GROMACS .gro file of C-alpha atoms in nm:
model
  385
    1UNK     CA    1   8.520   9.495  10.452
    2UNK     CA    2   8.657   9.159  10.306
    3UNK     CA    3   9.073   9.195  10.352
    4UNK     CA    4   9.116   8.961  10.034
    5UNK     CA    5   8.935   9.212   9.779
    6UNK     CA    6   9.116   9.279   9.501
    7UNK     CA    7   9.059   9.645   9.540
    8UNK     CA    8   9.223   9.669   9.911
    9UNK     CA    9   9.479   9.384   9.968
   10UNK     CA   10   9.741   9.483   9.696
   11UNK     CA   11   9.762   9.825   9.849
   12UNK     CA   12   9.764   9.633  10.206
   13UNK     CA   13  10.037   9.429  10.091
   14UNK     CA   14  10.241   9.697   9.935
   15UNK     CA   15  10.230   9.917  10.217
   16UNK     CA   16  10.330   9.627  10.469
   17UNK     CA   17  10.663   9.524  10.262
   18UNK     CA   18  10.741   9.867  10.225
   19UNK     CA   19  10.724   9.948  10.617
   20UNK     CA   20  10.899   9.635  10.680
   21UNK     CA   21  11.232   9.735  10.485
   22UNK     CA   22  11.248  10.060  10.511
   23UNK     CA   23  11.283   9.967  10.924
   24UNK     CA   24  11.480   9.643  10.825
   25UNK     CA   25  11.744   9.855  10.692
   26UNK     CA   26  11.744  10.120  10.917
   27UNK     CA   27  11.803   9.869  11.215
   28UNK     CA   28  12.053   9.660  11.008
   29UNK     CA   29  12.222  10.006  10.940
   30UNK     CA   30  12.222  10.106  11.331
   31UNK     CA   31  12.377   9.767  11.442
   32UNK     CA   32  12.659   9.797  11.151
   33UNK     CA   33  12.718  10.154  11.299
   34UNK     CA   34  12.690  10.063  11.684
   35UNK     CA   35  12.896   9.715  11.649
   36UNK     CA   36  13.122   9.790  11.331
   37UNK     CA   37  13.336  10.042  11.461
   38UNK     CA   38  13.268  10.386  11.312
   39UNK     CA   39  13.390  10.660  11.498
   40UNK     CA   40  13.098  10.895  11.577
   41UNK     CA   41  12.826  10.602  11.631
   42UNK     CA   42  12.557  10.822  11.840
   43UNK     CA   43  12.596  11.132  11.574
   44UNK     CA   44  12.547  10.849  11.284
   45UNK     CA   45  12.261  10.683  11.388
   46UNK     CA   46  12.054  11.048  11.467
   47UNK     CA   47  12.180  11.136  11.110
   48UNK     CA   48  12.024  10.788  10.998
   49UNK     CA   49  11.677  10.898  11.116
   50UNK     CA   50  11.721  11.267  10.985
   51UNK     CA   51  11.787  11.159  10.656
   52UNK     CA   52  11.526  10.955  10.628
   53UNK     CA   53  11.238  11.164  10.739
   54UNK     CA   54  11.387  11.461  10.548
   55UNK     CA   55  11.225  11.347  10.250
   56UNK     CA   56  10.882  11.380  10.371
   57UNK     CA   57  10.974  11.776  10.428
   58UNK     CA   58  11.038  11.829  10.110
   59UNK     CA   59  10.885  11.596   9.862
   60UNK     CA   60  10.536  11.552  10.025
   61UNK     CA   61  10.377  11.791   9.836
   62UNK     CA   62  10.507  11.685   9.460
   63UNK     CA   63  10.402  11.334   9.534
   64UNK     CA   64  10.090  11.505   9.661
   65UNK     CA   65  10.062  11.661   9.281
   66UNK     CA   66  10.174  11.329   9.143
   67UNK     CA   67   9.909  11.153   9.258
   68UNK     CA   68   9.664  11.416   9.187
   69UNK     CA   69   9.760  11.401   8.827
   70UNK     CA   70   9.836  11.090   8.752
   71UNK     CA   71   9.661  10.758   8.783
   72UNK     CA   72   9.773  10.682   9.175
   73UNK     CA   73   9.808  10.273   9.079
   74UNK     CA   74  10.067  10.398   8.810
   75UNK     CA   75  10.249  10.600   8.986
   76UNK     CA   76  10.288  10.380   9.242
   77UNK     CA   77  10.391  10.092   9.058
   78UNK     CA   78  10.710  10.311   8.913
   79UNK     CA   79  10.787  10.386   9.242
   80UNK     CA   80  10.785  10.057   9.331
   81UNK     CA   81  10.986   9.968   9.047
   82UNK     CA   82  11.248  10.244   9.127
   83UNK     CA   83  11.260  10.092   9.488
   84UNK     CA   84  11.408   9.775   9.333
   85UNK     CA   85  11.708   9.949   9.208
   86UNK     CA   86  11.764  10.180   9.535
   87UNK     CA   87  11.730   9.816   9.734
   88UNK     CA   88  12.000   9.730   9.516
   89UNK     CA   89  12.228   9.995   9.643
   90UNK     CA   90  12.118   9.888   9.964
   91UNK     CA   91  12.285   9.511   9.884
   92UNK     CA   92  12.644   9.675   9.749
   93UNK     CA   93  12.662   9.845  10.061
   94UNK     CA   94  12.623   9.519  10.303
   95UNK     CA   95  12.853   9.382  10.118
   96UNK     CA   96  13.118   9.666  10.145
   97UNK     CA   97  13.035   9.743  10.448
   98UNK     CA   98  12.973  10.122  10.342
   99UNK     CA   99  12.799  10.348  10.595
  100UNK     CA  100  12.788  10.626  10.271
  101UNK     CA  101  12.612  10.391  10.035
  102UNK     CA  102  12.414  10.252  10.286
  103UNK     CA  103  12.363  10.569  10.361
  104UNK     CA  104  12.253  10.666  10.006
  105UNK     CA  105  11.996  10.379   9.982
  106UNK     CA  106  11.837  10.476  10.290
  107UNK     CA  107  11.791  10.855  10.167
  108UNK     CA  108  11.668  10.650   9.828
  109UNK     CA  109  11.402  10.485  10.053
  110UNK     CA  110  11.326  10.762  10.221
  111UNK     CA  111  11.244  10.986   9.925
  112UNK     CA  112  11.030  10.695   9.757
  113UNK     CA  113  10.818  10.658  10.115
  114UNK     CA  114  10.754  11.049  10.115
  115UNK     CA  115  10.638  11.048   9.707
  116UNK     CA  116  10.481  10.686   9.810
  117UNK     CA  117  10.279  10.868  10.157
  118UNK     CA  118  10.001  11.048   9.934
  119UNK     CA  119   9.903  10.772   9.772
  120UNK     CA  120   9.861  10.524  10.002
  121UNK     CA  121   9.597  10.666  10.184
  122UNK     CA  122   9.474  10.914   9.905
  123UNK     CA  123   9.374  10.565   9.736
  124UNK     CA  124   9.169  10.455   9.937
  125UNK     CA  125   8.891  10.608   9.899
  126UNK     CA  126   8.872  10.624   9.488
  127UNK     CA  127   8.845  10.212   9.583
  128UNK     CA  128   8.646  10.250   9.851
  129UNK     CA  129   8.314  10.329   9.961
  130UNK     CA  130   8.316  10.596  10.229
  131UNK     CA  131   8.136  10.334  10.474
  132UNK     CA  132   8.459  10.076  10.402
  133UNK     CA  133   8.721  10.386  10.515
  134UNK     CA  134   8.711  10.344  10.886
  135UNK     CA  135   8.794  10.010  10.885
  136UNK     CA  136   9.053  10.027  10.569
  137UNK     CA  137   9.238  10.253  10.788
  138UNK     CA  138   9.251  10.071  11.113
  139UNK     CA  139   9.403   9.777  10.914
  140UNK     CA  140   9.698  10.030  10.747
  141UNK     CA  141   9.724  10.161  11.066
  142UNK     CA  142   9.752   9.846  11.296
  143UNK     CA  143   9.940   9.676  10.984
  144UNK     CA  144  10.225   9.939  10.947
  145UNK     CA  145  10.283   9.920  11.333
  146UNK     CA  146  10.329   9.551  11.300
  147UNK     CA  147  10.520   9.572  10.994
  148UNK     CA  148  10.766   9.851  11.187
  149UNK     CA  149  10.795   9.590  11.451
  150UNK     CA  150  10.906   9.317  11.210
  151UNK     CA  151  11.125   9.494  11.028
  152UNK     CA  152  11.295   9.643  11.327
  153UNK     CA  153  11.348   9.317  11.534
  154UNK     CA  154  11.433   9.064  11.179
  155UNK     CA  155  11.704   9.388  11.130
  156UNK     CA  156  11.861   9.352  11.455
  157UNK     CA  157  11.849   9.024  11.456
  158UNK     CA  158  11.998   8.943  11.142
  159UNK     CA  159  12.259   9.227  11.200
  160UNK     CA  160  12.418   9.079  11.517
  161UNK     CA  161  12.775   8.996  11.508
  162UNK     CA  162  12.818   9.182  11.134
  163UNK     CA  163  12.512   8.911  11.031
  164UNK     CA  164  12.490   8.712  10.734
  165UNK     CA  165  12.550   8.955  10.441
  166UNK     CA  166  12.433   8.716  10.198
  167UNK     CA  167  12.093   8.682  10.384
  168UNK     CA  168  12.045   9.044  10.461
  169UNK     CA  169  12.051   9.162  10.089
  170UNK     CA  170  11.844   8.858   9.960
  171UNK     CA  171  11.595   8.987  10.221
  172UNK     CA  172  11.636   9.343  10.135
  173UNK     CA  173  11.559   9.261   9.756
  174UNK     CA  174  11.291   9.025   9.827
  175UNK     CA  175  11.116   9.269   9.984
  176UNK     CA  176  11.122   9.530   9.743
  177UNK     CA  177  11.075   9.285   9.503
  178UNK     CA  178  10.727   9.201   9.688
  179UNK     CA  179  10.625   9.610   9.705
  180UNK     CA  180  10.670   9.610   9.348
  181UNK     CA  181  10.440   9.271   9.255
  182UNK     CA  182  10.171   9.410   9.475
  183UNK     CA  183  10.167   9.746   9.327
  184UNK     CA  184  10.093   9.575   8.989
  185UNK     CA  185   9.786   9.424   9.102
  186UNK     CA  186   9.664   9.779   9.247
  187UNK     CA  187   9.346   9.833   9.027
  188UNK     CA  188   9.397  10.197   8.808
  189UNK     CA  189   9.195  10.497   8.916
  190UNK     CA  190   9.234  10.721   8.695
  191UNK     CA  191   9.343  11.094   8.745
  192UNK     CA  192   9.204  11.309   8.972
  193UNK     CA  193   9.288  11.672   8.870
  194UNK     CA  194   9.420  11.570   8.459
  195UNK     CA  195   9.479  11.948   8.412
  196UNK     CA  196   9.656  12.021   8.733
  197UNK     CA  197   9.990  12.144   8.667
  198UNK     CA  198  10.345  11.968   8.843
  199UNK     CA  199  10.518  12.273   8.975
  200UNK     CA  200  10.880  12.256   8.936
  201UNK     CA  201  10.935  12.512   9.307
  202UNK     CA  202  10.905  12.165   9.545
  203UNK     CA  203  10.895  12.421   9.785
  204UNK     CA  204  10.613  12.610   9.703
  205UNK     CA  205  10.390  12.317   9.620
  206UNK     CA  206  10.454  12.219   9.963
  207UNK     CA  207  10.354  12.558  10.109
  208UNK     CA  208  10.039  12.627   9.894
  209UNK     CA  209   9.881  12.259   9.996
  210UNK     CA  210  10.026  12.333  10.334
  211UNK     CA  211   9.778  12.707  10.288
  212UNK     CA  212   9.469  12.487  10.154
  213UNK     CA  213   9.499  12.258  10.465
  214UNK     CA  214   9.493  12.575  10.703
  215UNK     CA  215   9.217  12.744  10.512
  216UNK     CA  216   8.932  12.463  10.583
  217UNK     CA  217   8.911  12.414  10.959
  218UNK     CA  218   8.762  12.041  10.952
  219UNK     CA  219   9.094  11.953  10.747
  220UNK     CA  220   9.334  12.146  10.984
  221UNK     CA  221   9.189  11.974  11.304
  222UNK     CA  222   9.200  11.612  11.144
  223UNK     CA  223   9.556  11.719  11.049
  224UNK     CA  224   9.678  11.797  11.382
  225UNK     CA  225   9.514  11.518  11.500
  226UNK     CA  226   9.660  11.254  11.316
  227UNK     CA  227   9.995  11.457  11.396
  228UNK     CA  228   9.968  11.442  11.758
  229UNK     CA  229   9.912  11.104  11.684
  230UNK     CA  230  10.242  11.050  11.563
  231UNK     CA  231  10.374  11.249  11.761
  232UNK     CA  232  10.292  11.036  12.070
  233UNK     CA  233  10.371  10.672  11.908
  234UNK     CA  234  10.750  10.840  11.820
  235UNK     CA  235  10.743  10.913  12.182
  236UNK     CA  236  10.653  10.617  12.325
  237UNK     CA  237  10.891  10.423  12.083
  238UNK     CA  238  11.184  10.622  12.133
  239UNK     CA  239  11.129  10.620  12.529
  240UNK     CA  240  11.008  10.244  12.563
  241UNK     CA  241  11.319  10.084  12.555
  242UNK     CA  242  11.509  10.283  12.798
  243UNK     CA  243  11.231  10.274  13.073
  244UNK     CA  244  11.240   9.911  13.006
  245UNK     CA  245  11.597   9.855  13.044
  246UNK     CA  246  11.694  10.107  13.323
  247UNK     CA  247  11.357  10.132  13.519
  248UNK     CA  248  11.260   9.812  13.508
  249UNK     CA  249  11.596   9.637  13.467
  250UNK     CA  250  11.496   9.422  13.187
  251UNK     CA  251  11.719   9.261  12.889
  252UNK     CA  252  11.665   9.329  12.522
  253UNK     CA  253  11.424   8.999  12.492
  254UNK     CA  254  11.201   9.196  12.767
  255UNK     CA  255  11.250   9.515  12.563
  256UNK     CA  256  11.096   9.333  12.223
  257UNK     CA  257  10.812   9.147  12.410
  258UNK     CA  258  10.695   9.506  12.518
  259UNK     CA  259  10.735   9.647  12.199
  260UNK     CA  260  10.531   9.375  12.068
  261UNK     CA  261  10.256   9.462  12.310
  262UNK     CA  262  10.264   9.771  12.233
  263UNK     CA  263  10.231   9.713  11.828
  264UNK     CA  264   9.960   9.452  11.858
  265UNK     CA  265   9.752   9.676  12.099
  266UNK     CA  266   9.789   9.947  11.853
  267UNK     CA  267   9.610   9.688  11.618
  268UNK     CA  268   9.347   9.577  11.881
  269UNK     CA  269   9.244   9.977  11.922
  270UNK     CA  270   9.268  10.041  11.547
  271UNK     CA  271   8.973   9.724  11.515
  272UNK     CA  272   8.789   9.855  11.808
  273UNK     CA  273   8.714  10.181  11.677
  274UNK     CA  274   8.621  10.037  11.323
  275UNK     CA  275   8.374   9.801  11.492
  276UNK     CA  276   8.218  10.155  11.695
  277UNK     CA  277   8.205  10.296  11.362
  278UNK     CA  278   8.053   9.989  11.148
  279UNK     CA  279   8.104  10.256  10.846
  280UNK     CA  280   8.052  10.596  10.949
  281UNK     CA  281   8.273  10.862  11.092
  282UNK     CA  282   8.206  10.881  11.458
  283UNK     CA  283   8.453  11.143  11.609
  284UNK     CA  284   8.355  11.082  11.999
  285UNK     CA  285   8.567  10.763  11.924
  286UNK     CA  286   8.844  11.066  11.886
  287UNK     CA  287   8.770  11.227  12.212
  288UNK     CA  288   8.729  10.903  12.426
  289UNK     CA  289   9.110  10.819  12.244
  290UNK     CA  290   9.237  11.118  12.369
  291UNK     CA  291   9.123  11.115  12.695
  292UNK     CA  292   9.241  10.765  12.769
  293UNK     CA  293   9.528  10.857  12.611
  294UNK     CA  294   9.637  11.125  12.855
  295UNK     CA  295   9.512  10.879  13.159
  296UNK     CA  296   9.732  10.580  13.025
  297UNK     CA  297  10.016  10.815  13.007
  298UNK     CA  298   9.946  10.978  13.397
  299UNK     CA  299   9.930  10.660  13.528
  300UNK     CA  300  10.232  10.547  13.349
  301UNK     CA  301  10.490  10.806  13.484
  302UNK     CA  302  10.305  10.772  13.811
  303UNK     CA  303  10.387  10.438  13.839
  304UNK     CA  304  10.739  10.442  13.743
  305UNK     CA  305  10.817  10.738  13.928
  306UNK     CA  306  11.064  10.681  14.231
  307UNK     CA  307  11.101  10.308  14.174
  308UNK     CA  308  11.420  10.109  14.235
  309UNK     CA  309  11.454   9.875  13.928
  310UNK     CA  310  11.581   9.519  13.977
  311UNK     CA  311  11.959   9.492  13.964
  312UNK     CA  312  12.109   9.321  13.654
  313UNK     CA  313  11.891   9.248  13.338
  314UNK     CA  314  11.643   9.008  13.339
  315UNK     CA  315  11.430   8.863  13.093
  316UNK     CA  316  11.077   8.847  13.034
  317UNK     CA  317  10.950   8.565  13.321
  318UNK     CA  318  11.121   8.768  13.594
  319UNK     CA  319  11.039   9.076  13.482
  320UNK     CA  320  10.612   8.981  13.407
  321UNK     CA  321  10.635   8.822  13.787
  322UNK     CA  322  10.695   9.124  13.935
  323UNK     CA  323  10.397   9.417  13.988
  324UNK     CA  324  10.590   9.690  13.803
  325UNK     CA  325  10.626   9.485  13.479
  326UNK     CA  326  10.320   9.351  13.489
  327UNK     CA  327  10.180   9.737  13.534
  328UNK     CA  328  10.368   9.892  13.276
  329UNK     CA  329  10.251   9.641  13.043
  330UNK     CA  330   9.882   9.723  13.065
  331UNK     CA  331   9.948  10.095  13.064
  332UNK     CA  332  10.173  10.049  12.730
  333UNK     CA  333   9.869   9.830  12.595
  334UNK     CA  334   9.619  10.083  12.723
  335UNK     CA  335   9.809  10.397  12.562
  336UNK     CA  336   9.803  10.218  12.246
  337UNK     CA  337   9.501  10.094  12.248
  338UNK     CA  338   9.346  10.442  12.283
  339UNK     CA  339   9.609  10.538  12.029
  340UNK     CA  340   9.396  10.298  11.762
  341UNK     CA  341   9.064  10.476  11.929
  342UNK     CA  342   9.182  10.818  11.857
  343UNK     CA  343   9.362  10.782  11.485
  344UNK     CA  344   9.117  10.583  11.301
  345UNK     CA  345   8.841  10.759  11.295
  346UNK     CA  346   8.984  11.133  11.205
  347UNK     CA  347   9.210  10.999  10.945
  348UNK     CA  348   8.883  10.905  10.737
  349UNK     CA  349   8.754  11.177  10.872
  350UNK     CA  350   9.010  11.376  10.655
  351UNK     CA  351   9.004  11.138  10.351
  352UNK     CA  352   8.641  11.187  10.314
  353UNK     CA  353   8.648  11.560  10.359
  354UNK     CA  354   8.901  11.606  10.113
  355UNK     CA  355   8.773  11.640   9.763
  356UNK     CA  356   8.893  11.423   9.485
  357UNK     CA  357   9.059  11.702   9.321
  358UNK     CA  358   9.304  11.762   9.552
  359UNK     CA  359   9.279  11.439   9.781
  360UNK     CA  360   9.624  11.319   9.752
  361UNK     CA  361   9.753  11.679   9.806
  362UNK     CA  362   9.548  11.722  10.105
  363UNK     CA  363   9.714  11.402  10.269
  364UNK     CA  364  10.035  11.517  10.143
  365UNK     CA  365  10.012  11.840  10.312
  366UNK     CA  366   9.904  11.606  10.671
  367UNK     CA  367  10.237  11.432  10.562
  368UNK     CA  368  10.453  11.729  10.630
  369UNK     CA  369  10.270  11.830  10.968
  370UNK     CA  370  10.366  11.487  11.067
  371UNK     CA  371  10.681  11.552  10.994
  372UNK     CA  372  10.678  11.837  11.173
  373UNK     CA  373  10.564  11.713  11.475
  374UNK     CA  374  10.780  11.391  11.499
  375UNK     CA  375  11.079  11.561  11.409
  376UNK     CA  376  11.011  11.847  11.725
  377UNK     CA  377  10.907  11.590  11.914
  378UNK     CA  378  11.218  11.387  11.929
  379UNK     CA  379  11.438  11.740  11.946
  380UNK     CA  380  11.226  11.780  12.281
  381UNK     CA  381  11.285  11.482  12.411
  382UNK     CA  382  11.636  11.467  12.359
  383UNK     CA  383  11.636  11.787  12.540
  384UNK     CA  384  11.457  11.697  12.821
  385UNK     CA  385  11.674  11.374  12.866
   0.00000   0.00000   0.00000
């Protein structure tokens, strides 16, 4: 599937900005809290996350409807559009130095991501043809893990020592500025459900789609699929930095050449199991995924269980001479490699299942299990730690 068509790349290009400042913030936001003083730091920066998945809770299933009813390329060009003025927001609070506003735009980003979720993928296949989804979706997939990766490390980066204010915002704009450009250039598709009606009870839109998904079991198991999914990559994420600091003793330059690993193997698994496919849906990709998964995983607490980390931290030459690093490496790269294996396949699995009628609905609904299973996901981890 050629990357440059014009039905694919403005989509591809929308969804990367967008995933790179919506993590560019969030990071710049955590280092302002961490470094800046506020009282309450560690309470802020769980807050920080909360509010920004708590969107896809509770708006998920209108942008599900949205999209359903509307033409998706318009609606997501005005939520582009609105994105601009919420990255604006962003910009007054850099240069106040307000937690609340920054706050605010971050809730502002979150909401447009959770309205923005449904179409994205819901799209694809009103562009596509169903032999083109596998690999569509390994290239959102391994392109959103990249673009979390960017956005994350040019935040922190750019946030040390209160960072250049100036430079942060002009970022923060450009960005959105960029989402909104490549949204114009999505082709229209025209509605899929013209007579559906927008229900005004957010809450029960979100439970009958939520009902629908339950009701058809090919849809439920790609939904908890994609879930787990998710739900392992938060995981990993979450825990990868600690086990690289205080098990392995390395510094935070060791810390983001893992996470890089781990984002470009995510990309490598994501091609791998559209080249198995070549254009069909072939669900033993799913199963061999999962059970590397779990082995990759094994091996990985196996290895690191009991050992004495190096003293001091130490960057990424000492740490890649010594066994250990070297062996946490390939697991990391092996989990998300299998990670790309599993996902790609049963999310177009799901997209071509779902009727056009309710397509965007149907991924909205996958949206909130997501949710879900991040959100108790972290709550377990933070438990068990």
């Amino acid at each position: 599937m050629p990357i440059l068509s014009r039905k694919f790349l403005p989509l591809f290009a929308c969804q990367f900005f967008a995933a790179f400042n919506d993590n560019f913030l969030k990071t710049a936001l955590v280092f302002l809290i961490l470094f800046g003083g506020a009282s309450g730091g560690a309470a802020l920066i769980t807050l920080a996350s909360a509010i920004f998945i708590a969107p896809y809770f509770f708006l998920s299933g209108l942008g599900g409807e949205l999209a359903d009813r509307y033409d998706k390329a318009r609606v997501a060009q005005r939520l582009k559009f609105a994105e601009i003025a919420v990255a604006g927001i962003a910009v007054i609070g850099f240069f106040t130095h307000s937690i609340a506003i920054l706050f605010a735009a971050l809730a502002g980003f979150g909401i447009i991501a959770a309205l923005f979720g449904p179409i994205k993928y819901g799209i694809l296949p009103d562009h596509l043809a169903p032999e083109q989804l596998p690999a569509a979706n390994a290239l959102i997939e391994g392109a959103t893990f990249i673009a979390i990766l960017a956005g994350t490390i040019t935040g922190g980066i750019t946030a040390r020592n209160h960072g250049d204010m100036a430079f942060i915002s002009i970022l923060v704009m450009a960005f959105a500025l960029a989402c909104w450009l490549s949204a114009l250039a999505i082709p229209p598709t025209g509605s899929g459900a013209p007579d559906l009606k927008i229900r005004a009870n957010i809450a029960a839109s979100t439970g009958a789609m939520l009902r629908h998904l339950r009701s058809d079991r090919r849809l439920w198991w790609g939904a908890l699929v994609t879930s787990w999914f998710w739900l392992v990559g938060i995981v990993a994420l979450s825990l990868l930095p600690p086990l690289v600091k205080l098990q392995i003793g390395g510094d935070e330059d060791t810390v983001t050449v893992y996470l890089v690993i781990f984002s470009v193997a995510v990309g490598i698994g994501s091609g791998l199991a559209a080249l198995i496919a070549r254009g069909r849906i072939v669900l033993r990709t799913t199963l061999t995924g999962a059970v590397l998964l779990g082995l990759f995983a094994l091996d990985l607490g196996i290895a690191i269980r009991g050992i004495e980390p190096m003293s001091g931290a130490h960057g990424p030459r000492d740490v890649f001479s010594s066994l250990i690093g070297c062996g946490v490496a390939c697991d990391l790269a092996g989990l998300a490699i299998a990670g790309g294996l599993y996902i790609v396949p049963a999310f177009a699995a799901v997209q071509t299942w779902a009727g056009t009628a309710v397509r965007a609905r149907t991924i909205a609904a996958v949206n909130v299990l997501n949710a879900a299973f991040m959100t108790g996901a972290t709550v377990v981890v933070a438990v068990l730690q």
